Amino acid sequence: MTARVALTPGEPAGIGPDLVVALAARPWPVEVVAVADPDLLAARARSLGVPLAIEPFRREAAPRPATPGRLLVDAVPLRAPARAGQLDPANGPYVIETLRRACEGCVDGTFAALVTAPVHKGVVNDAGIPFSGHTEYLAALTGAPKPVMMLVAGTLRVALVTTHLPLRAVADAITRDEVLQAVRIVHDALVAQFGIAAPRIAVLGLNPHAGESGHLGTEERDVIAPALEALRGAGITTTGPLPADSAFTRQSLAGFDAVVAMYHDQGLPVLKHAGFGEAVNVTLGLPIVRTSVDHGTALELAGTGRADPGSLFAALALATDLVARRDRA
């Protein structure tokens, strides 16, 4: 049976609608349903000169593979007219409503997976809606106790213990339980979702040189190392805590299936350097399959036809693979 995948275009003033239009111009083995304002997508397609026939999504219809130039849309109306490149907090509730509807459709079985284009966190917060990112919002909506952000670029996989936190708050958030949970979730996802029977996981330290035996910080000695020892006792293959400045060498990475970093900008710059524009953000620890792009809203490119859809294509392809593997299990 053909899988049905929900797609949210994210910030309406950004490149998300452009990327959705580009995606709809290609065939896909799954049915793609954009949860969005249909008039927004139609207008962006016209401005980009891309032929696009928009059809209303009907839940009762049998899903069928996406065909070029045709897009099913589960309609969510904008709160205000959207202009490419011009943020408007009035559309913050629209962005949240698209996510809520798409996520709830995954939970109730309407959709097999969720693929998201970039949102602008600032404008959602300016609308009076507390919002730190897709990862945290989807976890709250699904009741997931510990979401884990992992970016994938080819065979390089980098996951995070903490996600969208100010740097001064990171050290306090690195606890034994947080490290244990994050590594367990990564391990279980590598087995169940990525088909790696015995994952090898590298875990980074928090401080320079992984604390230099306690001289540059004690989190490695007091928090991270005991957590890894407990994980190894439970049969999970982990190595660390490793110095972040040497863990990403080609020789070191060859021995691991994933790297777990302590915070956002410790791990993701390396991954984005390796695969920006083709990398995929996967949220682990949710009861649904969710993938996303590896970039932001790029307001300056919105409506110009110069936005690169490669990461969104990769996100849909990976979601398709994850759903197929789950269905075969």
PDB file of C-alpha atoms in Angstrom, residues 31-133:
ATOM      1  CA  GLU A  31       1.457  10.298  -1.567  1.00  0.00           C
ATOM      2  CA  VAL A  32       2.487  13.777  -0.464  1.00  0.00           C
ATOM      3  CA  VAL A  33      -0.067  15.961   1.311  1.00  0.00           C
ATOM      4  CA  ALA A  34       0.895  19.576   1.982  1.00  0.00           C
ATOM      5  CA  VAL A  35      -0.744  20.913   5.142  1.00  0.00           C
ATOM      6  CA  ALA A  36      -0.879  24.560   4.152  1.00  0.00           C
ATOM      7  CA  ASP A  37      -2.783  27.411   2.606  1.00  0.00           C
ATOM      8  CA  PRO A  38      -3.513  26.310  -0.989  1.00  0.00           C
ATOM      9  CA  ASP A  39      -3.662  29.880  -2.260  1.00  0.00           C
ATOM     10  CA  LEU A  40      -0.183  30.556  -0.881  1.00  0.00           C
ATOM     11  CA  LEU A  41       1.260  27.568  -2.728  1.00  0.00           C
ATOM     12  CA  ALA A  42      -0.600  28.387  -5.926  1.00  0.00           C
ATOM     13  CA  ALA A  43       0.606  31.996  -5.840  1.00  0.00           C
ATOM     14  CA  ARG A  44       4.206  30.980  -5.183  1.00  0.00           C
ATOM     15  CA  ALA A  45       4.067  28.441  -8.033  1.00  0.00           C
ATOM     16  CA  ARG A  46       2.804  31.131 -10.408  1.00  0.00           C
ATOM     17  CA  SER A  47       5.505  33.582  -9.355  1.00  0.00           C
ATOM     18  CA  LEU A  48       8.144  30.896  -9.922  1.00  0.00           C
ATOM     19  CA  GLY A  49       6.655  29.895 -13.272  1.00  0.00           C
ATOM     20  CA  VAL A  50       6.096  26.295 -12.158  1.00  0.00           C
ATOM     21  CA  PRO A  51       2.897  24.558 -13.370  1.00  0.00           C
ATOM     22  CA  LEU A  52       1.037  23.207 -10.355  1.00  0.00           C
ATOM     23  CA  ALA A  53      -2.444  21.710 -10.059  1.00  0.00           C
ATOM     24  CA  ILE A  54      -3.656  21.832  -6.451  1.00  0.00           C
ATOM     25  CA  GLU A  55      -6.275  19.352  -5.339  1.00  0.00           C
ATOM     26  CA  PRO A  56      -8.039  19.175  -1.963  1.00  0.00           C
ATOM     27  CA  PHE A  57      -6.935  16.296   0.253  1.00  0.00           C
ATOM     28  CA  ARG A  58      -9.643  13.740   1.049  1.00  0.00           C
ATOM     29  CA  ARG A  59      -8.856  11.324   3.864  1.00  0.00           C
ATOM     30  CA  GLU A  60     -11.248   8.685   2.593  1.00  0.00           C
ATOM     31  CA  ALA A  61      -9.503   8.358  -0.777  1.00  0.00           C
ATOM     32  CA  ALA A  62      -6.926   5.615  -1.241  1.00  0.00           C
ATOM     33  CA  PRO A  63      -3.380   7.045  -1.294  1.00  0.00           C
ATOM     34  CA  ARG A  64      -1.480   6.966  -4.567  1.00  0.00           C
ATOM     35  CA  PRO A  65       2.071   7.949  -5.525  1.00  0.00           C
ATOM     36  CA  ALA A  66       2.685  11.631  -6.193  1.00  0.00           C
ATOM     37  CA  THR A  67       2.795  12.628  -9.850  1.00  0.00           C
ATOM     38  CA  PRO A  68       4.643  15.676 -11.232  1.00  0.00           C
ATOM     39  CA  GLY A  69       2.666  18.905 -11.274  1.00  0.00           C
ATOM     40  CA  ARG A  70      -0.057  17.706  -8.901  1.00  0.00           C
ATOM     41  CA  LEU A  71      -0.224  18.442  -5.175  1.00  0.00           C
ATOM     42  CA  LEU A  72      -2.776  17.430  -2.582  1.00  0.00           C
ATOM     43  CA  VAL A  73      -3.365  20.101   0.061  1.00  0.00           C
ATOM     44  CA  ASP A  74      -5.015  19.799   3.459  1.00  0.00           C
ATOM     45  CA  ALA A  75      -6.116  23.422   3.685  1.00  0.00           C
ATOM     46  CA  VAL A  76      -5.093  25.646   6.588  1.00  0.00           C
ATOM     47  CA  PRO A  77      -5.801  29.341   5.886  1.00  0.00           C
ATOM     48  CA  LEU A  78      -3.209  32.044   6.394  1.00  0.00           C
ATOM     49  CA  ARG A  79      -4.051  34.623   9.051  1.00  0.00           C
ATOM     50  CA  ALA A  80      -2.695  37.468   6.908  1.00  0.00           C
ATOM     51  CA  PRO A  81      -1.467  37.822   3.317  1.00  0.00           C
ATOM     52  CA  ALA A  82       2.049  36.417   2.956  1.00  0.00           C
ATOM     53  CA  ARG A  83       4.743  38.269   1.036  1.00  0.00           C
ATOM     54  CA  ALA A  84       7.966  36.536   0.136  1.00  0.00           C
ATOM     55  CA  GLY A  85      10.799  37.769   2.325  1.00  0.00           C
ATOM     56  CA  GLN A  86       8.596  39.808   4.697  1.00  0.00           C
ATOM     57  CA  LEU A  87       7.906  38.272   8.096  1.00  0.00           C
ATOM     58  CA  ASP A  88       4.527  38.901   9.717  1.00  0.00           C
ATOM     59  CA  PRO A  89       3.820  37.724  13.293  1.00  0.00           C
ATOM     60  CA  ALA A  90       0.135  37.527  12.356  1.00  0.00           C
ATOM     61  CA  ASN A  91       0.965  34.237  10.593  1.00  0.00           C
ATOM     62  CA  GLY A  92       2.642  32.691  13.637  1.00  0.00           C
ATOM     63  CA  PRO A  93      -0.596  30.881  14.603  1.00  0.00           C
ATOM     64  CA  TYR A  94      -0.892  29.614  11.014  1.00  0.00           C
ATOM     65  CA  VAL A  95       2.545  27.996  11.208  1.00  0.00           C
ATOM     66  CA  ILE A  96       1.666  26.317  14.505  1.00  0.00           C
ATOM     67  CA  GLU A  97      -1.705  25.121  13.197  1.00  0.00           C
ATOM     68  CA  THR A  98      -0.097  23.420  10.190  1.00  0.00           C
ATOM     69  CA  LEU A  99       2.288  21.572  12.505  1.00  0.00           C
ATOM     70  CA  ARG A 100      -0.455  20.615  14.931  1.00  0.00           C
ATOM     71  CA  ARG A 101      -2.738  19.257  12.235  1.00  0.00           C
ATOM     72  CA  ALA A 102       0.024  17.342  10.473  1.00  0.00           C
ATOM     73  CA  CYS A 103       1.368  15.864  13.710  1.00  0.00           C
ATOM     74  CA  GLU A 104      -2.056  14.806  14.919  1.00  0.00           C
ATOM     75  CA  GLY A 105      -2.632  13.196  11.527  1.00  0.00           C
ATOM     76  CA  CYS A 106       0.507  11.120  12.073  1.00  0.00           C
ATOM     77  CA  VAL A 107      -0.639  10.102  15.545  1.00  0.00           C
ATOM     78  CA  ASP A 108      -4.098   9.017  14.367  1.00  0.00           C
ATOM     79  CA  GLY A 109      -2.730   7.107  11.381  1.00  0.00           C
ATOM     80  CA  THR A 110      -3.853   9.462   8.618  1.00  0.00           C
ATOM     81  CA  PHE A 111      -0.216  10.053   7.707  1.00  0.00           C
ATOM     82  CA  ALA A 112       2.722   7.658   7.882  1.00  0.00           C
ATOM     83  CA  ALA A 113       5.296  10.400   8.427  1.00  0.00           C
ATOM     84  CA  LEU A 114       5.815  14.137   8.736  1.00  0.00           C
ATOM     85  CA  VAL A 115       8.321  16.156   6.686  1.00  0.00           C
ATOM     86  CA  THR A 116       8.828  19.783   7.667  1.00  0.00           C
ATOM     87  CA  ALA A 117      10.218  22.816   5.865  1.00  0.00           C
ATOM     88  CA  PRO A 118      11.903  25.549   7.949  1.00  0.00           C
ATOM     89  CA  VAL A 119      10.092  27.763  10.432  1.00  0.00           C
ATOM     90  CA  HIS A 120      11.212  31.111  11.818  1.00  0.00           C
ATOM     91  CA  LYS A 121      11.248  30.727  15.606  1.00  0.00           C
ATOM     92  CA  GLY A 122      11.522  34.448  16.230  1.00  0.00           C
ATOM     93  CA  VAL A 123       8.368  35.450  14.401  1.00  0.00           C
ATOM     94  CA  VAL A 124       6.357  32.684  16.086  1.00  0.00           C
ATOM     95  CA  ASN A 125       7.505  33.993  19.465  1.00  0.00           C
ATOM     96  CA  ASP A 126       6.739  37.547  18.337  1.00  0.00           C
ATOM     97  CA  ALA A 127       3.182  36.315  17.796  1.00  0.00           C
ATOM     98  CA  GLY A 128       3.003  35.539  21.520  1.00  0.00           C
ATOM     99  CA  ILE A 129       3.453  31.772  21.105  1.00  0.00           C
ATOM    100  CA  PRO A 130       6.292  30.239  23.145  1.00  0.00           C
ATOM    101  CA  PHE A 131       8.212  28.152  20.618  1.00  0.00           C
ATOM    102  CA  SER A 132      11.806  26.895  20.757  1.00  0.00           C
ATOM    103  CA  GLY A 133      11.655  24.706  17.672  1.00  0.00           C
TER     104      GLY A 133
END
